[in-house]
Structures are given as C-alpha cells and as structure tokens.
Amino acid sequence: MAKSTWIRELVAGARPFVTRSLRGGRARRFAALAWVLLIVTVVCGTWLARGAGALERDFRTAIGAEIHRSLREQREFVVFADSDAEHAMLTREVAQQLATPISIENRRGRDWIVPAGVESLRDAVLAAPNIQHPNREDLLTLQHEAAAVLAAHSLEVGPSTRSGFSWDDANDVVRVRSIIDRDLIPEVVRYQSPLDATATLGLVGLMATLLALVLVLVVAPVLAGIAAAQEAHENTLQPLAGTALRPRQLALGLAIGATAPVLILAAPLMILGSIAALATGGIAAWLALVALAACCAWALALLAQATGLFAGRKRTPAPIAVSLLAVLSTWLLVGLATGFDELGRDNVALITLLPSGAITHLARWTFDFDAAVAPATILLGFYVGVAAAAFVAILVGGLGLLATERRILGRYAPALRQGEALLGAGFLAAIILLALSGYHEDEFWFVGLALLVMPLQIFLMGRVPHGDAPNGTPTVAVAALVGEFWAMIGIYAAIALVARPSGWVTTVLPSTIEIGYALTISALVALRVVAVPAKLGASIWAGFAFVFALICFGVGIARSGSANTPLLVLAELHPILGGVQVALYVVIPWTLITALTPRPVAVATSMASPP
Amino acid sequence: MELRRLGKSYDGSAWALREVDLKVASRTIVGLIGPNGAGKSTALRMVATIMEPSHGEIAYDGRVPRTVADHQELRRQIGFLGDGNPLYKHMTPREYLRFFGQCFCLDDRTLAAAIDEVLTTFALTSKADTVCAQLSKGMRQRLLIGRCLLHQPRLLILDEPTDGLDPRGRSDLRRILTEVRARGTTVLISSHILRELDDLCDEVAILQRGAIVVCGKVGDIIDRHDVGRFVYQIRLIDGVETARTILAGHHALVESEGVVDGLPALAVQWQRDEAALADMLQRLFENGVRVATCARVRSRLEDVYDRISEDRVN
C-alpha cells in the first residue's frame, strides 16, 4: 500500500514535467530519433565488428575484441593479406623464402615469417620443458615433432637463437603447434575479422551500452542542470512551490521531466544491450552494470540539478551547462580510460572513487572483451568497490535531492542540515580511506585529507543559508560553520585512526599548525564563495586564497616529514618574500572574515522587541 | 482565515513581519496595502503556505496546518500569484495552463474544461496556441492570474496583480475579482497603488515596517481617520477668475479645478476654521462671484494612508 502511494506520488510529480518536455509532438520526434540512433549503432557496430579495414581492426584491437594482427600471425603461423593482389604476392614470397631462406638479421617486412618459424622450432628443440610442468609429456612429444619437422626440411637444430622461447609461455606453445601443423609453410590468407556472430552482437551491444551510458551519465545530468538553472534564473520556481505538489515531487519531477527525452533515446539502446548480454552470456555483469549506472545517474542528475538551482540565480544556464558538460565528460572519459586498462591491484581502488571505470570494466566483461581474468582477490576488491561506489552514489544523490527540495521552496535555510553534512562527510571519508587501503606510504593520512577537502567544502557550502531573503546581506555564522568543517575533519581523523592506527598524524607542531591553517582558509573560502555575492576581483582573491591554502597544506606535509623545513619557505628565496608570506598569513583570513562579517539589514525593525 | 501574531525573520536579527493579527472573512476581498518592503509579499507567501512563519500561526477554517500533508491539501484550495510574474515564455498559454493544472493533479477531462474556461474568461482564446514570448505584457499578466483560478481555489492570493495591466485590463480584473468573490472565493490582494483597491476591497489592512497599522472595512477606516484634511469643493455659476484671486488672498490652496455636474468647480484646501470660511464666502458674494454649492470633500483611502504613513506611496 505504502509502495503504491509512493509510486502514485512519483507519477503525479513527474506527469506535468514529462508532459511539458514532450509537448507538441516532441515525444514522436524523440522516438523517431531513438530509432535512428539504434539503427546507426547497429550498422556502425556491425561494421566495426566485421570490417576488414585497418580502422575497424585497430578499434577491435583497442577494445580487446581481437589480438594484434602480427601476434595473430605468429601464433597461428599465417600471413594475412588485405587484397587479392597482396595475397598472390605473399604466396610467392613465402614460396621463395622456403626455397632460399634468408638470415634472420636481413628480415624485412614479412620476409621474416619463415625464418622466424625455423627459429621457433630450433628454440623449442633446444629448450627443455620445465620438469614440474603438468603437461611435460605432451610438451616433450611436441619437442620431438619440432625436431622431426626441422629434419624433414634438412635444417640444422643449432645454434641457439634470441627469440626468447619458453615452454611455460602458452603463446609460444600454440605457435610451435601451428608451425608443426603447417609443416613450416605459413598459410597466406585474406584478412577477415575473427569475430563470429555472437561476438559481433557483443560488440554492437557494447557500443549501444556505451552510447546509452554517455546519454544517461553525461547528457541527462547536464539537461537536469540546465532545466534547474533556467527555473532558478527566470524565477519560475515560486509558482510551482504554490501548487499541490510536494517539494520532493517537484524535485524528482523536474529531474525526470528534463531527462525524459534522453531516457527515450537511451531505452532502445539499453534493450539492445541486454539482448547482446544474453547472447554473450554476460547477463550477471550486465545487471551489475545497469545497477551501478542507475545509481550514478541518480547521483549525477540530482547533483547537477542542485548545482543548477544554486548557481542559476546568479548565472545564466549556458555557462552552467558548459561547466557541467566539462566535468561530467572528463569524469566519463577518465573512467573509460581506466576501464580499458587491465584490472589490477593498483587501479582497483581508483574504481571505487571513479565508478565510470567500473562501469566500463563491467561492460567489457558483459560482452566478453576482456581476455585476462583478474585474480579472485582483485575481483573481490572490485566488487566491494562497486558496492561501495553504488552506496555512496545513492547517498550523494539523496543529499542532492534534499538540497533541491529545500531550494525549490525558496525558504531562507541551509541546503543541508548539520547531521546530513556530517553523515555525508563520514561516508565520503570512509570511501576515500577504503580506496586508499592499498596505499602504504607515510603520507596516507594527508593524501586522504587532500582528496576530502573539496567535497567537505561543498558540504560546508550546503550549510550556508540561502533563499528568498529581502534586501540586505543576511548574517553568516562564520565561527559555527568553520567549527562544523573541523567536525567533519574530526570524523575523517577518527575513521583514519581506526583504519591505520599508526602514523596517522604529524608529531611536528609547525606542520600541524600549517595544515590546520590551510584547512581553516579552505573553509573560509568556501563560505566566502557561497555566502556573499562576489565581484570579479573578490572571486580572484578567493581563488588566490585557496591556492595559498593548498601551498600551505603541501608545506605542512613536507614539514611533517622533516623537522628541518624552514618556518618561512619564501624567506629562503628572499627576505622580502618572507615578509610577503607573513603578510599573506594575516591578510588572507582577515579579508575573508571581513567579507563574511554581518552587515546591517535593510529590512524592517530590529529584533529588540520579539513577539 | 486568521493570522495570529504572525512574524517572520529571515536572519534572526530583524523582523520582516511582526505581530500581525488579521482576520479574513470568507467570500470577501481583502487588500493588503503598504509601501515596497513593508512585508506584504512576505505575509502573502506565508498565507500561501510556501513560507514558514518564524512566529505565530495561520488558521484556515479554524484549523492550523501542521504537517506536510496538511499544507499539500491546503494548497489545492489556494491560488497564488507571487511577485515577479514569472512565465515560461517558450510555452503556449494552453500548454502553460495544462502544466499548472497537472501540478494541481487535475484529471485530464476536468483540466481541459478548466483551460477552456480560463482562456475564455481572460480573453485569451485567440492566443491559446501562441507562445507566451509573443504575448503582450497585459496578456501575460492575464494568463498568470488565470493560472491561479484554474483549479477553482477557495482562496485567491494576488501579489501586485495589476503590474503590467493597462486601464482596460485593470478594469477587467476588478470585474473578474468581483465575479470570483460572488462564486464564493476569498480574495487576498496586495498593491501599493491605493486607488486600485479602495473601491474593490471589502476590507483593507495597511502595513508599515512589517506591522499592521490600520485594518478594517474601507468605509470605517476613512471615517475613523477622516480628520485633519480640509478640502472643500466650491461649484461656481460664474466668476471663476475672481474667486481664484480672492481665495489666494485668504491663503487657500486650490488643489484642482474641473467641472462637476455642469458647473466649474474648485477643490480648495482650507486650513482655517469654518467662521473664516464663512467670511471668505461672503467676500466672494460681495465681489459678484455666484456660488452654487460649497461642500466638504470626504477623505479617500489614499488620504488616510498619507496621513498615517511614514512613507508616501503612489
């Protein structure tokens, strides 16, 4: 019953916004565009999967759908030709090589294929299979066969070559088998894609999935941000707040309405992806991918929407859209790059922080484009990271939703409550420490703190009251808010202490003071940026203050490792610069606090006579 | 509806609205008058349930909404036009009304009928499918007001609704509001232009610096505060120029001249007592000026406001 009510409310909230997005025949146009996109994806995917050209081959090689051509030639002891003419030419060349074998030193182009085959057989004969190899008997038989082929062609066994052959290398064994099977005569074949029908469907599914992910994880959040920024910029939220819809319905409705066109475009692609996943047998990884992508889409759309709402009052939607597009595209591209690397101990933690990498890995597994299987421990770390990332995405999206709800009503209140900000900071601290669990350097504590500073600044910004206040600058409780920032850092320190009991804090007093100073300046900069309308000069000064804080943070870390670090680093360069450094230590916090100092309010009467 | 000791502070250091007590009877039009920044919009937003009071409460039909569900249910019965007049310029009036009708959870059939009715009432039928960006300012304003009536609210709250309306539009609005009241809707309307409200509202409340300074029926307020302003209307059969000279000699200020009931009339500010007025009239007779009538002009709401306010408004 409760569930149906929840769904009914969601539908009621989404109905006006979806109708608005798809009004005037837009639904039909988007549906048509979705079909076009699907057809283009299938055609392009099939072309890339089955095409024999260099571009298609390089693409398949890049995504791991095909091994490199030269490696294939070695393993299978074949020579690939790209045309009939090349096929004829290579056939002649191979025959010539068999007739007059050239030395290995003089090899050019594919002249080496036969001599290299001879060398492989020689090395196979000279090298002894490992005595503990489980298939040693089979390898010995193969060794005898190699010797027989050499003898049949009147070729001597020695001396040893530099091919680096090893019986323990499966590729070398496969190559020797191929050479023996072909009796030292490489087959010249027209190059064709090695992908069969199932693999072709897998590649089409991969393309459809990646395209759908771009739509859902980049385009949809950008649209949500633009829509919210537009509502805020044109002050059209107030009438909505006066309707029968609750703030949560409005927040979700706004997001769903803005992203509805994208969902229409992405739906057929996801259906195609699921069919391909069924065909390739990767449905479990596919479901994990869909779940993680949904969590990320939830978080990104609601965060972008909250960003649009908060920034939209002062900025037009265009710069907000460009900023969101830049950030989200970078996030996805870095994730794709990470996702096409082999999964290892070094990058499994990064996936926790960068779920787009995990999504790419899952896509490769779904469509069977990942040749190497990671060890169980790494796989376990991967899935723990995926689960943690999904959880944090849900949490962050929830905080974005809460902030949006409060902003939509326009009430003068902070976007986040104290407990919510502290909870968010705690989970974020935990996830960063989890991601750094493989990092064993002394600076572990500081690296985590550095990663955490900007998210904590965002949480602090969410604690500054915003909304429809009349003329005049409302007061900002600077001391209390900076105290909250330090409480968030305290939570991080507590979790870090549990995670890594030793070496979690510096024992050098100047280092502690310097890092503390840097963190306090970071908090003040965050408050300055969000609480007081800033002109260009003030914004530049706030940026400079943050850079100065980062430098202080770095110097503090350096000081923690060495007690000999000078007190005033710039004074080492020149005494005047030392004076400038001292001045900055004082001027920066003073200017920031002055800007945040309460000003006389222009409204009504004083509070001297409360009701 | 009853506002009880309503107060609002945005920052905890100053009151934007304080100690506001106001009773609004059903099926009446109540005007909220005050200069810019007096707290009218703040009060109306709180009545419209989109802003929480810092102090006090508002009872609707004797019941104070406490929960989110209470507020949600209440909003279905309220039509609120805030200040700023925001509009989706890329939508047509029909699309705009459909959007807001769906926000009030109206079913499709009811909504279609309501849209047609609003378009007809506000003379927007011919522009129903023209994007709002191409509508005149007056049409847009009519559309905004029509949106507030789409779901047939029991309480209509209009914050400065006459902004952008031409004289004809203002006249139409008065007619529409009178009809809305007749259908049983209570109207709460704010303006800083007093002439728009004094003959429309059943009751008015004048806000100054976040507090109500005067409240009640328009006639009662004028009666209560009709002191200190001495304006007389003198209708003349002839001798206007002579009369003007004599009046100037008696330090009487001629506020305006015109024609009333076919005779030239002077509106004269007379600060002295009535005996002096009689002397002045005698001088007029002696100088051949034929006076048809001389009557004291009753104060208007604007005059009352001027007298009690610290800030002059339009």
XYZ file of N, CA, C and O in Angstrom, chain A residues 9 12 15-17 19-20 23-24 26 230-231 234-247 249-250 409-412 468-470 473-475 601 603-611, chain B residues 5 9-19 45 49-52 55 68-69 72 75-76 78 80 82-84 86-88 90-91 95 98-100 102-108 111 147 209-210:
384
model
N 2.575 9.031 -6.079
C 3.076 10.393 -5.860
C 4.184 10.732 -6.855
O 4.272 11.862 -7.340
N 2.511 11.366 -10.113
C 1.834 12.678 -10.076
C 2.846 13.809 -10.198
O 2.588 14.814 -10.865
N 4.318 13.764 -13.907
C 3.366 13.963 -15.021
C 3.455 15.354 -15.662
O 3.647 15.450 -16.886
N 3.364 16.432 -14.894
C 3.405 17.730 -15.574
C 4.738 18.011 -16.263
O 4.764 18.586 -17.351
N 5.818 17.573 -15.659
C 7.135 17.900 -16.207
C 7.445 17.062 -17.451
O 8.062 17.555 -18.398
N 5.080 15.817 -19.396
C 4.180 16.370 -20.424
C 4.786 17.630 -21.035
O 4.730 17.844 -22.244
N 5.370 18.460 -20.175
C 5.975 19.696 -20.662
C 7.160 19.404 -21.591
O 7.319 20.026 -22.629
N 5.876 17.936 -25.017
C 4.687 18.573 -25.590
C 4.880 18.827 -27.088
O 6.010 18.825 -27.588
N 3.748 19.034 -27.736
C 3.783 19.476 -29.132
C 4.489 18.519 -30.089
O 5.246 18.978 -30.940
N 6.857 16.467 -29.504
C 8.259 16.162 -29.204
C 8.468 14.676 -28.925
O 9.518 14.127 -29.251
N 17.598 27.153 -15.422
C 16.634 28.007 -16.121
C 15.476 28.397 -15.199
O 15.058 29.548 -15.177
N 15.000 27.415 -14.433
C 13.908 27.709 -13.486
C 14.366 28.753 -12.470
O 13.634 29.688 -12.144
N 15.002 32.292 -14.181
C 13.792 33.014 -14.590
C 12.769 33.098 -13.464
O 11.638 33.519 -13.681
N 13.180 32.637 -12.293
C 12.345 32.755 -11.091
C 10.978 32.098 -11.273
O 9.955 32.631 -10.853
N 10.960 30.948 -11.936
C 9.691 30.270 -12.184
C 9.399 29.177 -11.152
O 8.428 28.445 -11.295
N 10.236 29.105 -10.134
C 10.025 28.041 -9.142
C 8.930 28.401 -8.140
O 8.241 27.525 -7.626
N 8.806 29.693 -7.881
C 7.853 30.090 -6.847
C 6.416 29.644 -7.171
O 5.744 29.105 -6.289
N 5.945 29.831 -8.397
C 4.601 29.340 -8.692
C 4.464 27.830 -8.492
O 3.416 27.350 -8.058
N 5.538 27.102 -8.798
C 5.485 25.649 -8.619
C 5.362 25.298 -7.139
O 4.669 24.355 -6.758
N 6.065 26.076 -6.309
C 6.017 25.800 -4.863
C 4.608 25.982 -4.314
O 4.264 25.391 -3.292
N 3.800 26.787 -4.993
C 2.442 27.027 -4.516
C 1.426 26.039 -5.042
O 0.225 26.203 -4.815
N 1.878 25.010 -5.752
C 0.926 24.031 -6.288
C 0.723 22.890 -5.292
O 1.283 22.895 -4.195
N -0.050 21.898 -5.737
C -0.381 20.788 -4.837
C 0.756 19.779 -4.715
O 0.655 18.833 -3.936
N 1.813 19.975 -5.475
C 2.922 19.006 -5.418
C 3.852 19.332 -4.260
O 4.136 20.496 -3.986
N 4.327 18.266 -3.616
C 5.284 18.460 -2.517
C 6.653 18.807 -3.097
O 6.948 18.498 -4.253
N 7.506 19.390 -2.270
C 8.859 19.731 -2.760
C 9.594 18.524 -3.334
O 10.285 18.641 -4.349
N 8.255 15.895 -4.734
C 7.657 15.582 -6.038
C 8.157 16.564 -7.097
O 8.445 16.177 -8.231
N 8.267 17.820 -6.695
C 8.757 18.829 -7.636
C 10.213 18.550 -8.033
O 10.570 18.621 -9.211
N 11.538 25.462 -2.574
C 10.572 26.273 -1.833
C 11.057 27.707 -1.671
O 10.280 28.604 -1.373
N 12.356 27.920 -1.867
C 12.893 29.269 -1.757
C 12.992 29.749 -0.323
O 13.203 30.928 -0.081
N 12.795 28.853 0.621
C 12.878 29.283 2.016
C 14.313 29.636 2.363
O 15.251 29.011 1.882
N 14.457 30.610 3.229
C 15.796 31.007 3.635
C 16.307 29.992 4.657
O 15.987 30.063 5.847
N 14.933 33.083 -0.347
C 14.298 34.368 -0.578
C 14.382 35.231 0.666
O 13.496 35.240 1.504
N 15.450 35.931 0.790
C 15.569 36.915 1.871
C 15.413 38.291 1.253
O 15.785 38.506 0.111
N 14.856 39.219 1.989
C 14.707 40.552 1.428
C 16.054 41.261 1.303
O 17.100 40.675 1.565
N 22.236 41.967 3.429
C 23.009 40.743 3.494
C 22.748 40.029 4.808
O 23.059 40.563 5.864
N 22.172 38.849 4.744
C 21.934 38.132 5.982
C 23.247 37.737 6.647
O 24.281 37.640 6.004
N 23.166 37.478 7.900
C 24.373 37.139 8.644
C 24.806 35.701 8.356
O 23.998 34.848 8.018
N 21.043 44.967 8.273
C 19.988 44.506 7.379
C 19.046 45.666 7.068
O 18.790 46.514 7.890
N 15.953 45.478 6.322
C 14.552 45.116 6.467
C 14.001 45.536 7.815
O 14.608 45.316 8.850
N 12.848 46.122 7.764
C 12.002 46.272 8.920
C 12.728 46.679 10.183
O 13.694 47.422 10.183
N 12.246 46.128 11.267
C 12.686 46.589 12.576
C 13.681 45.632 13.195
O 13.848 44.527 12.738
N 14.302 46.078 14.236
C 15.289 45.220 14.888
C 14.584 44.164 15.720
O 13.382 44.198 15.901
N 15.369 43.235 16.207
C 14.785 42.144 16.989
C 14.610 42.531 18.445
O 14.350 41.697 19.281
N 14.788 43.818 18.735
C 14.758 44.228 20.143
C 13.417 43.934 20.812
O 13.358 43.720 22.007
N 12.379 43.883 20.027
C 11.075 43.629 20.638
C 10.437 42.378 20.037
O 9.584 42.463 19.172
N 10.924 41.228 20.465
C 10.386 39.987 19.891
C 8.923 39.811 20.264
O 8.491 40.326 21.292
N 8.226 39.114 19.478
C 6.824 38.921 19.772
C 6.618 38.048 21.004
O 7.441 37.215 21.276
N -0.632 36.629 15.487
C 0.696 37.083 15.933
C 1.784 36.622 14.961
O 2.842 36.159 15.362
N 11.239 36.408 10.447
C 12.596 36.949 10.431
C 13.424 36.071 9.513
O 13.393 34.848 9.614
N 14.133 36.683 8.604
C 14.935 35.899 7.658
C 16.285 35.509 8.229
O 16.874 34.526 7.817
N 16.770 36.319 9.140
C 18.141 36.078 9.601
C 18.276 36.046 11.112
O 19.379 35.966 11.640
N 17.167 36.139 11.804
C 17.225 36.078 13.251
C 17.627 37.377 13.910
O 17.736 37.447 15.134
N 17.864 38.397 13.115
C 18.290 39.649 13.730
C 17.301 40.787 13.487
O 17.410 41.831 14.107
N 16.401 40.612 12.576
C 15.420 41.675 12.309
C 14.108 41.046 11.853
O 14.108 39.958 11.273
N 13.031 41.741 12.153
C 11.712 41.239 11.766
C 11.291 41.848 10.439
O 11.235 43.065 10.311
N 10.997 41.012 9.472
C 10.419 41.497 8.227
C 8.915 41.678 8.405
O 8.291 42.495 7.735
N 8.352 40.914 9.334
C 6.926 40.987 9.645
C 6.796 40.605 11.115
O 7.449 39.668 11.565
N 5.982 41.338 11.845
C 5.890 41.008 13.268
C 4.502 41.308 13.817
O 3.855 42.267 13.399
N 4.082 40.467 14.715
C 2.848 40.692 15.471
C 1.654 41.002 14.573
O 0.860 41.885 14.877
N 3.111 35.180 1.103
C 3.772 33.882 0.908
C 3.479 32.947 2.080
O 3.321 31.743 1.900
N 1.277 29.341 2.163
C 1.949 28.153 2.735
C 3.291 27.835 2.081
O 3.815 26.745 2.271
N 3.838 28.768 1.309
C 5.148 28.447 0.725
C 6.284 29.057 1.537
O 7.439 28.949 1.167
N 5.946 29.692 2.630
C 6.978 30.198 3.534
C 6.516 29.942 4.963
O 5.327 30.119 5.268
N 7.448 29.509 5.785
C 7.079 29.200 7.160
C 7.221 30.444 8.029
O 8.232 31.141 7.934
N 7.227 33.041 13.637
C 6.452 33.143 14.873
C 4.977 33.220 14.521
O 4.618 33.677 13.436
N 3.174 18.213 6.486
C 3.370 18.416 5.049
C 2.087 18.093 4.298
O 1.693 18.793 3.355
N 1.418 17.018 4.735
C 0.170 16.629 4.073
C -0.897 17.711 4.234
O -1.663 17.978 3.297
N -0.066 20.388 1.818
C -0.325 19.952 0.447
C -1.821 20.022 0.149
O -2.233 20.494 -0.916
N -2.923 23.626 -0.232
C -2.505 24.297 -1.475
C -3.451 23.999 -2.630
O -3.540 24.762 -3.584
N -4.141 22.870 -2.547
C -5.130 22.562 -3.585
C -6.272 23.574 -3.571
O -7.013 23.693 -4.529
N -5.813 26.831 -2.737
C -5.253 28.188 -2.808
C -4.726 28.451 -4.214
O -4.053 27.608 -4.804
N -2.244 31.144 -5.957
C -1.300 32.167 -5.501
C -0.521 32.738 -6.687
O 0.135 32.009 -7.420
N 2.474 35.139 -7.108
C 3.511 35.868 -6.382
C 3.996 37.065 -7.170
O 3.514 37.350 -8.278
N 4.963 37.745 -6.605
C 5.509 38.894 -7.325
C 6.534 38.408 -8.354
O 6.981 37.276 -8.315
N 6.862 39.268 -9.272
C 7.860 38.909 -10.286
C 7.259 38.395 -11.568
O 7.866 38.486 -12.622
N 6.718 35.424 -13.100
C 7.480 34.548 -13.989
C 6.558 33.725 -14.884
O 5.474 33.340 -14.486
N 7.034 33.480 -16.085
C 6.237 32.757 -17.076
C 7.189 31.947 -17.961
O 8.303 32.380 -18.200
N 6.746 30.774 -18.409
C 7.561 30.006 -19.359
C 7.299 30.551 -20.755
O 6.261 30.267 -21.353
N 8.499 29.979 -23.629
C 8.501 29.104 -24.805
C 7.252 28.225 -24.876
O 7.104 27.433 -25.794
N 6.384 28.350 -23.882
C 5.149 27.555 -23.896
C 3.989 28.417 -24.380
O 4.000 29.634 -24.227
N -0.566 25.239 -23.197
C 0.422 24.324 -22.593
C 0.750 24.760 -21.161
O 0.905 23.923 -20.273
N -2.100 23.799 -18.936
C -2.127 22.343 -18.744
C -1.054 21.933 -17.736
O -1.291 21.110 -16.851
N 0.114 22.538 -17.878
C 1.222 22.224 -16.967
C 0.823 22.497 -15.508
O 0.989 21.642 -14.637
N 0.261 23.677 -15.272
C -0.094 24.007 -13.886
C -1.312 23.210 -13.414
O -1.396 22.854 -12.237
N -1.890 20.176 -14.192
C -1.334 18.875 -13.782
C -0.590 18.992 -12.458
O -0.579 18.047 -11.668
N 0.012 20.146 -12.218
C 0.669 20.352 -10.920
C -0.366 20.388 -9.788
O -0.018 20.182 -8.627
N -1.601 20.692 -10.132
C -2.663 20.632 -9.124
C -3.421 19.309 -9.205
O -4.500 19.169 -8.622
N -2.841 18.365 -9.934
C -3.351 16.990 -10.002
C -4.785 16.913 -10.545
O -5.561 16.048 -10.131
N -5.140 17.825 -11.454
C -6.464 17.744 -12.070
C -6.446 16.627 -13.106
O -5.455 16.444 -13.811
N -7.579 15.895 -13.194
C -7.624 14.851 -14.217
C -7.811 15.488 -15.589
O -8.196 16.666 -15.697
N -7.558 14.732 -16.631
C -7.497 15.291 -17.985
C -8.796 15.985 -18.407
O -8.763 17.071 -18.991
N -9.375 19.144 -16.436
C -8.354 20.120 -16.824
C -8.691 20.768 -18.163
O -8.584 21.990 -18.316
N -4.108 31.345 -14.456
C -3.488 30.115 -13.923
C -3.869 29.882 -12.452
O -4.069 28.752 -12.026
N 6.376 48.902 7.847
C 7.553 48.313 8.505
C 7.257 46.974 9.164
O 7.641 46.705 10.297
N 6.537 46.149 8.458
C 6.295 44.797 8.933
C 5.160 44.646 9.915
O 4.931 43.551 10.420
